[in-house]
Short mmCIF file of C-alpha atoms in Angstrom, two decimals:
data_model
loop_
_atom_site.label_atom_id
_atom_site.label_comp_id
_atom_site.label_asym_id
_atom_site.label_seq_id
_atom_site.Cartn_x
_atom_site.Cartn_y
_atom_site.Cartn_z
CA VAL Z 277 -13.28 -68.01 -171.78
CA GLU Z 278 -10.81 -66.08 -173.88
CA GLU Z 279 -7.77 -66.29 -171.62
CA ASN Z 280 -6.53 -67.68 -168.28
CA LEU Z 281 -4.66 -65.13 -166.18
CA PRO Z 282 -2.86 -64.98 -162.85
CA PRO Z 283 -4.48 -62.98 -160.03
CA ALA Z 284 -4.18 -59.19 -160.39
CA LYS Z 285 -3.10 -56.79 -157.62
CA ASP Z 286 -6.72 -55.74 -157.13
CA SER Z 287 -8.22 -59.26 -157.32
CA ALA Z 288 -10.60 -60.38 -154.59
CA LYS Z 289 -9.03 -62.01 -151.54
CA GLY Z 290 -8.74 -65.76 -152.16
CA THR Z 291 -8.33 -65.48 -155.94
CA VAL Z 292 -6.14 -68.24 -157.38
CA ARG Z 293 -6.73 -67.38 -161.05
CA ARG Z 294 -8.52 -64.97 -163.34
CA VAL Z 295 -10.31 -65.69 -166.58
CA ARG Z 296 -11.05 -63.19 -169.32
CA VAL Z 297 -14.53 -63.65 -170.72
CA LYS Z 298 -16.13 -62.14 -173.81
CA THR Z 299 -19.88 -62.36 -174.35
CA ASP Z 300 -21.89 -61.34 -177.40
CA MET Z 301 -25.49 -60.79 -176.33
CA SER Z 302 -28.29 -60.54 -178.87
CA PHE Z 303 -31.53 -58.85 -177.84
CA VAL Z 304 -34.69 -57.37 -179.30
CA GLN Z 305 -33.89 -53.72 -179.84
CA ALA Z 306 -37.25 -52.72 -181.29
CA ILE Z 307 -40.40 -53.99 -182.88
CA LYS Z 308 -41.59 -51.53 -185.54
CA ALA Z 309 -45.28 -52.25 -185.15
CA ASN Z 310 -47.43 -53.95 -182.53
CA SER Z 311 -48.72 -57.28 -183.75
CA TRP Z 312 -50.53 -60.37 -182.51
CA TYR Z 313 -48.45 -62.38 -184.99
CA PRO Z 314 -44.80 -63.43 -184.61
CA THR Z 315 -42.37 -60.76 -185.81
CA ASN Z 316 -39.14 -62.75 -185.45
CA GLY Z 317 -37.41 -62.97 -188.84
CA THR Z 318 -39.50 -60.18 -190.35
CA PRO Z 319 -38.51 -56.56 -191.17
CA ASP Z 320 -40.62 -55.46 -188.16
CA HIS Z 321 -38.24 -57.20 -185.73
CA ILE Z 322 -34.94 -55.39 -185.08
CA ASN Z 323 -32.19 -57.18 -183.12
CA GLY Z 324 -29.31 -55.49 -181.36
CA VAL Z 325 -25.98 -57.00 -180.29
CA ARG Z 326 -23.79 -55.92 -177.38
CA ASN Z 327 -20.27 -57.16 -176.74
CA TYR Z 328 -19.18 -57.48 -173.12
CA ASP Z 329 -15.59 -58.04 -172.00
CA TYR Z 330 -14.71 -58.76 -168.37
CA GLU Z 331 -12.34 -60.65 -166.08
CA LEU Z 332 -13.56 -62.94 -163.30
CA ASP Z 333 -11.69 -63.79 -160.10
CA LEU Z 334 -11.95 -67.50 -159.25
CA ASP Z 335 -11.19 -69.24 -155.97
CA VAL Z 336 -9.56 -72.65 -155.51
CA ASN Z 337 -12.93 -74.35 -156.21
CA GLY Z 338 -13.53 -72.38 -159.43
CA ARG Z 339 -16.24 -70.20 -157.88
CA ILE Z 340 -16.57 -66.57 -158.96
CA ILE Z 341 -15.58 -64.31 -156.07
CA GLY Z 342 -14.95 -61.02 -157.89
CA GLY Z 343 -14.05 -59.44 -161.17
CA ASP Z 344 -13.72 -56.33 -163.30
CA TRP Z 345 -15.40 -54.97 -166.41
CA LYS Z 346 -12.99 -54.35 -169.28
CA SER Z 347 -15.51 -53.02 -171.80
CA LYS Z 348 -17.36 -49.73 -171.42
CA ALA Z 349 -20.61 -51.45 -172.44
CA ARG Z 350 -22.39 -53.01 -169.46
CA PRO Z 351 -25.91 -54.32 -169.04
CA ASP Z 352 -28.17 -52.15 -166.92
CA PHE Z 353 -30.34 -55.19 -166.12
CA ILE Z 354 -30.85 -58.78 -167.26
CA TRP Z 355 -34.04 -60.82 -167.10
CA GLY Z 356 -33.82 -64.52 -166.49
CA MET Z 357 -36.30 -67.34 -166.63
CA ASP Z 358 -36.44 -70.22 -164.14
#
């Protein structure tokens, strides 16, 4: 959390505060050559970094109920593991 903010005019109904969040996400951008061996930390492994900036609307219990992107960069999808 970069900053605590009051609700904005366009905040979701029930917003009691906003927080500005910045995230730096590192990801595998490319692997130069297919390999059965680990490539992490080698010249064949190319990482990328994206910086995301957004504001989240929080309700009285601190739950996210809305928000707005501030950066032009946005993920098109995210994979998660359970």
